[in-house]
Amino acid sequence: MSDWRTMIPESEHRFFKKAGFMGTLKPGRKAGLIVVDVTMGFCGSKGLTLDEAVAEYPTACGPSSWVAMPKIARLIGLFREAGLPIVYSLANLPDSVFAGNATKSGTGSRKTTYNDFPSEITPTKADWVLAKTKASAFFQTSLTAYLIKEGVDTLVFCGVSTSGCVRASVVDGFSHGFQTFVVDECCFDRSEYAHAANLFDMQAKYAVVQSLAQTEAMFFGKRKLAAAE
């Protein structure tokens, strides 16, 4: 996806800053990573156009998912190397039959491969794969209890879709009192407009939206320096 900031009029940036939005946050004592719904059902097979990916899985985002994939893998690797908690969310397809879908559109697919994770970001036994029926990873799940148990006070989010399950999870994470960060290059959507507008709104109100390089420097720079010494 293109640089989302270029899609937001400068007048909008200026007004929001003047009104007191666009504030910043500082990381707390311990961070956790939330990888939101990066499954084949939301990606589609590698190399497909968006039309082809949607034909395979109606909820797929196509090429944008594979542009983000190596960056998501890098972010996961950083957390894994540091021994920090990683949570992967995915759609709880069996329970959604009874609880309803996460959005009005539903999943549109019941293929057995829908909830498979791409090989580039396969979870390990140390990671928690969290099934959810609604957009937010927090809604009617035990995610908050898990994070408290692990001593996590800061959350870093990546995944799909920026305008849907990522945004819903970020808003709930902020509402539960966590310091919230979103890595823009590690999020993707089927709509560039929705991607940009929602990153802008999250930055204005609920989170710090920053690049992978900024995230690496903020959360892992001192650790790498200490290891080098």
CSV table of C-alpha atoms in Angstrom, one decimal:
chain,number,residue,atom,x,y,z
A,1,MET,CA,0.0,0.0,0.0
A,2,SER,CA,1.2,3.5,-0.7
A,3,ASP,CA,2.3,5.9,2.0
A,4,TRP,CA,-1.0,6.6,3.8
A,5,ARG,CA,0.0,10.0,5.0
A,6,THR,CA,0.1,11.4,1.4
A,7,MET,CA,-3.6,10.5,1.1
A,8,ILE,CA,-4.6,12.8,4.0
A,9,PRO,CA,-5.0,16.5,3.1
A,10,GLU,CA,-2.5,18.7,4.9
A,11,SER,CA,-5.4,20.8,6.2
A,12,GLU,CA,-6.7,17.7,8.1
A,13,HIS,CA,-3.3,17.1,9.7
A,14,ARG,CA,-3.2,20.8,10.7
A,15,PHE,CA,-6.7,20.9,12.1
A,16,PHE,CA,-6.4,17.8,14.2
A,17,LYS,CA,-3.1,18.9,15.7
A,18,LYS,CA,-4.6,22.3,16.5
A,19,ALA,CA,-7.6,20.7,18.2
A,20,GLY,CA,-5.3,18.7,20.4
A,21,PHE,CA,-5.4,15.3,18.7
A,22,MET,CA,-2.3,13.5,17.4
A,23,GLY,CA,-0.8,13.1,20.8
A,24,THR,CA,2.0,10.6,21.6
A,25,LEU,CA,2.4,7.7,23.9
A,26,LYS,CA,5.5,6.1,25.5
A,27,PRO,CA,6.0,2.3,25.8
A,28,GLY,CA,5.5,0.8,29.2
A,29,ARG,CA,7.5,-1.9,30.9
A,30,LYS,CA,6.7,-4.8,28.7
A,31,ALA,CA,5.3,-5.1,25.2
A,32,GLY,CA,3.2,-7.8,23.5
A,33,LEU,CA,2.5,-8.2,19.8
A,34,ILE,CA,-1.0,-8.8,18.4
A,35,VAL,CA,-1.0,-10.3,14.9
A,36,VAL,CA,-4.6,-9.7,13.7
A,37,ASP,CA,-6.1,-12.3,11.4
A,38,VAL,CA,-3.2,-12.7,8.9
A,39,THR,CA,-4.6,-16.0,7.5
A,40,MET,CA,-5.1,-17.2,4.0
A,41,GLY,CA,-8.7,-16.3,4.1
A,42,PHE,CA,-7.8,-12.6,4.5
A,43,CYS,CA,-4.7,-12.8,2.2
A,44,GLY,CA,-5.4,-15.1,-0.7
A,45,SER,CA,-2.7,-17.1,-2.4
A,46,LYS,CA,0.5,-15.3,-3.3
A,47,GLY,CA,0.8,-13.9,-6.8
A,48,LEU,CA,-2.9,-13.4,-7.4
A,49,THR,CA,-4.5,-10.1,-8.4
A,50,LEU,CA,-7.1,-8.7,-6.0
A,51,ASP,CA,-9.9,-10.0,-8.3
A,52,GLU,CA,-8.4,-13.5,-8.3
A,53,ALA,CA,-7.8,-13.5,-4.6
A,54,VAL,CA,-11.4,-12.5,-3.9
A,55,ALA,CA,-12.6,-15.3,-6.1
A,56,GLU,CA,-10.6,-17.6,-4.0
A,57,TYR,CA,-11.6,-16.1,-0.6
A,58,PRO,CA,-14.2,-13.3,-0.7
A,59,THR,CA,-12.5,-11.6,2.3
A,60,ALA,CA,-9.0,-11.7,0.8
A,61,CYS,CA,-6.9,-8.5,0.3
A,62,GLY,CA,-4.7,-9.9,-2.4
A,63,PRO,CA,-1.4,-8.2,-3.4
A,64,SER,CA,-1.3,-5.8,-0.4
A,65,SER,CA,-1.1,-8.7,2.0
A,66,TRP,CA,2.0,-10.1,0.3
A,67,VAL,CA,3.7,-6.6,0.2
A,68,ALA,CA,3.2,-6.5,4.0
A,69,MET,CA,4.1,-10.1,4.7
A,70,PRO,CA,7.9,-9.9,4.9
A,71,LYS,CA,7.6,-6.9,7.2
A,72,ILE,CA,5.1,-8.7,9.4
A,73,ALA,CA,7.6,-11.6,9.5
A,74,ARG,CA,10.4,-9.2,10.5
A,75,LEU,CA,8.2,-7.7,13.3
A,76,ILE,CA,7.3,-11.2,14.6
A,77,GLY,CA,10.9,-12.2,14.5
A,78,LEU,CA,11.9,-9.2,16.7
A,79,PHE,CA,9.4,-10.1,19.4
A,80,ARG,CA,10.3,-13.7,19.2
A,81,GLU,CA,14.0,-13.1,19.6
A,82,ALA,CA,13.3,-10.9,22.6
A,83,GLY,CA,11.1,-13.6,24.2
A,84,LEU,CA,8.0,-11.2,24.3
A,85,PRO,CA,4.4,-12.5,24.1
A,86,ILE,CA,2.9,-12.9,20.6
A,87,VAL,CA,-0.8,-13.4,20.0
A,88,TYR,CA,-2.2,-14.5,16.7
A,89,SER,CA,-5.9,-14.0,16.2
A,90,LEU,CA,-8.1,-15.8,13.7
A,91,ALA,CA,-11.8,-16.2,12.9
A,92,ASN,CA,-13.6,-18.7,15.1
A,93,LEU,CA,-15.6,-20.2,12.2
A,94,PRO,CA,-17.5,-22.9,14.1
A,95,ASP,CA,-18.7,-20.5,16.9
A,96,SER,CA,-19.6,-17.8,14.4
A,97,VAL,CA,-22.4,-20.1,13.2
A,98,PHE,CA,-24.0,-19.4,16.6
A,99,ALA,CA,-22.5,-16.0,17.6
A,100,GLY,CA,-22.9,-14.3,14.2
A,101,ASN,CA,-20.2,-13.0,11.9
A,102,ALA,CA,-17.5,-10.4,12.7
A,103,THR,CA,-19.0,-8.0,10.1
A,104,LYS,CA,-22.2,-7.7,8.1
A,105,SER,CA,-20.5,-9.4,5.1
A,106,GLY,CA,-19.6,-12.6,7.0
A,107,THR,CA,-16.6,-14.7,6.0
A,108,GLY,CA,-18.0,-15.7,2.6
A,109,SER,CA,-16.0,-18.9,2.7
A,110,ARG,CA,-15.8,-22.1,4.7
A,111,LYS,CA,-12.7,-23.6,3.0
A,112,THR,CA,-10.6,-25.7,5.3
A,113,THR,CA,-7.6,-23.6,4.4
A,114,TYR,CA,-9.3,-20.3,5.4
A,115,ASN,CA,-7.6,-20.1,8.8
A,116,ASP,CA,-4.2,-21.4,7.7
A,117,PHE,CA,-1.3,-19.0,8.4
A,118,PRO,CA,1.1,-18.2,5.6
A,119,SER,CA,4.3,-20.2,6.0
A,120,GLU,CA,6.2,-16.9,6.4
A,121,ILE,CA,4.6,-16.2,9.7
A,122,THR,CA,3.8,-19.6,11.1
A,123,PRO,CA,3.1,-19.5,14.9
A,124,THR,CA,5.3,-21.5,17.3
A,125,LYS,CA,4.2,-23.5,20.3
A,126,ALA,CA,5.1,-20.4,22.5
A,127,ASP,CA,2.6,-18.2,20.7
A,128,TRP,CA,-1.1,-18.0,21.5
A,129,VAL,CA,-3.5,-18.6,18.6
A,130,LEU,CA,-6.7,-16.9,19.7
A,131,ALA,CA,-10.0,-17.6,18.0
A,132,LYS,CA,-12.6,-14.8,18.0
A,133,THR,CA,-16.1,-14.4,16.6
A,134,LYS,CA,-16.2,-10.6,16.3
A,135,ALA,CA,-13.9,-7.9,14.9
A,136,SER,CA,-12.0,-7.1,18.1
A,137,ALA,CA,-9.5,-9.6,19.6
A,138,PHE,CA,-10.7,-8.5,23.0
A,139,PHE,CA,-14.5,-9.0,22.5
A,140,GLN,CA,-15.7,-11.9,24.7
A,141,THR,CA,-12.2,-13.5,24.8
A,142,SER,CA,-9.7,-13.9,27.6
A,143,LEU,CA,-7.0,-11.8,25.9
A,144,THR,CA,-7.0,-9.1,28.7
A,145,ALA,CA,-6.5,-11.7,31.4
A,146,TYR,CA,-3.7,-13.3,29.4
A,147,LEU,CA,-1.9,-9.9,28.9
A,148,ILE,CA,-2.3,-9.1,32.6
A,149,LYS,CA,-0.9,-12.5,33.6
A,150,GLU,CA,2.1,-11.9,31.3
A,151,GLY,CA,2.7,-8.4,32.8
A,152,VAL,CA,2.1,-6.7,29.4
A,153,ASP,CA,1.2,-3.0,29.5
A,154,THR,CA,2.0,-2.1,25.9
A,155,LEU,CA,0.6,-3.5,22.7
A,156,VAL,CA,2.0,-3.4,19.2
A,157,PHE,CA,-0.6,-4.3,16.5
A,158,CYS,CA,-0.2,-5.5,12.9
A,159,GLY,CA,-2.4,-7.4,10.5
A,160,VAL,CA,-5.7,-7.1,8.6
A,161,SER,CA,-7.9,-5.4,7.8
A,162,THR,CA,-6.6,-2.0,8.9
A,163,SER,CA,-10.2,-0.6,8.8
A,164,GLY,CA,-11.8,-3.6,10.4
A,165,CYS,CA,-10.3,-6.1,12.9
A,166,VAL,CA,-7.1,-4.1,13.4
A,167,ARG,CA,-8.9,-0.9,14.2
A,168,ALA,CA,-11.5,-2.6,16.5
A,169,SER,CA,-8.7,-4.4,18.4
A,170,VAL,CA,-6.6,-1.2,18.8
A,171,VAL,CA,-9.6,0.8,20.1
A,172,ASP,CA,-10.4,-2.0,22.6
A,173,GLY,CA,-6.7,-2.3,23.6
A,174,PHE,CA,-6.6,1.4,24.3
A,175,SER,CA,-9.9,1.3,26.1
A,176,HIS,CA,-8.5,-1.5,28.4
A,177,GLY,CA,-5.7,0.8,29.4
A,178,PHE,CA,-2.8,-0.5,27.3
A,179,GLN,CA,-0.3,1.8,25.6
A,180,THR,CA,-1.1,1.1,21.9
A,181,PHE,CA,1.2,1.2,18.9
A,182,VAL,CA,0.4,0.3,15.2
A,183,VAL,CA,3.0,-0.6,12.7
A,184,ASP,CA,1.7,0.9,9.5
A,185,GLU,CA,3.7,-1.1,7.0
A,186,CYS,CA,2.7,-4.3,8.7
A,187,CYS,CA,-1.1,-3.6,8.3
A,188,PHE,CA,-3.0,-4.0,5.1
A,189,ASP,CA,-6.5,-3.7,3.7
A,190,ARG,CA,-8.5,-4.3,0.5
A,191,SER,CA,-8.9,-0.5,0.2
A,192,GLU,CA,-6.1,2.0,0.2
A,193,TYR,CA,-8.5,4.7,1.1
A,194,ALA,CA,-9.8,2.8,4.1
A,195,HIS,CA,-6.3,1.9,5.1
A,196,ALA,CA,-5.2,5.5,5.1
A,197,ALA,CA,-8.3,7.0,6.8
A,198,ASN,CA,-8.2,4.5,9.6
A,199,LEU,CA,-4.5,4.8,10.3
A,200,PHE,CA,-5.0,8.6,10.4
A,201,ASP,CA,-7.9,8.2,12.9
A,202,MET,CA,-6.1,5.7,15.1
A,203,GLN,CA,-3.1,8.0,15.2
A,204,ALA,CA,-5.3,11.0,16.1
A,205,LYS,CA,-7.2,9.3,18.9
A,206,TYR,CA,-6.1,5.8,20.1
A,207,ALA,CA,-2.5,4.8,19.2
A,208,VAL,CA,0.9,5.8,17.9
A,209,VAL,CA,1.1,4.8,14.3
A,210,GLN,CA,4.7,4.4,13.1
A,211,SER,CA,7.0,2.5,10.8
A,212,LEU,CA,8.7,-0.8,11.3
A,213,ALA,CA,12.0,1.0,11.6
A,214,GLN,CA,10.7,3.3,14.2
A,215,THR,CA,9.2,0.4,16.1
A,216,GLU,CA,12.4,-1.6,16.0
A,217,ALA,CA,14.4,1.4,17.3
A,218,MET,CA,11.9,2.2,20.0
A,219,PHE,CA,11.4,-1.3,21.4
A,220,PHE,CA,14.6,-3.2,20.5
A,221,GLY,CA,17.3,-0.6,19.9
A,222,LYS,CA,18.7,-0.7,23.4
A,223,ARG,CA,18.5,-4.5,23.6
A,224,LYS,CA,20.5,-4.8,20.4
A,225,LEU,CA,23.1,-2.3,21.6
A,226,ALA,CA,23.5,-4.2,24.9
A,227,ALA,CA,23.9,-7.5,23.1
A,228,ALA,CA,26.6,-5.9,20.8
A,229,GLU,CA,28.5,-4.7,23.9
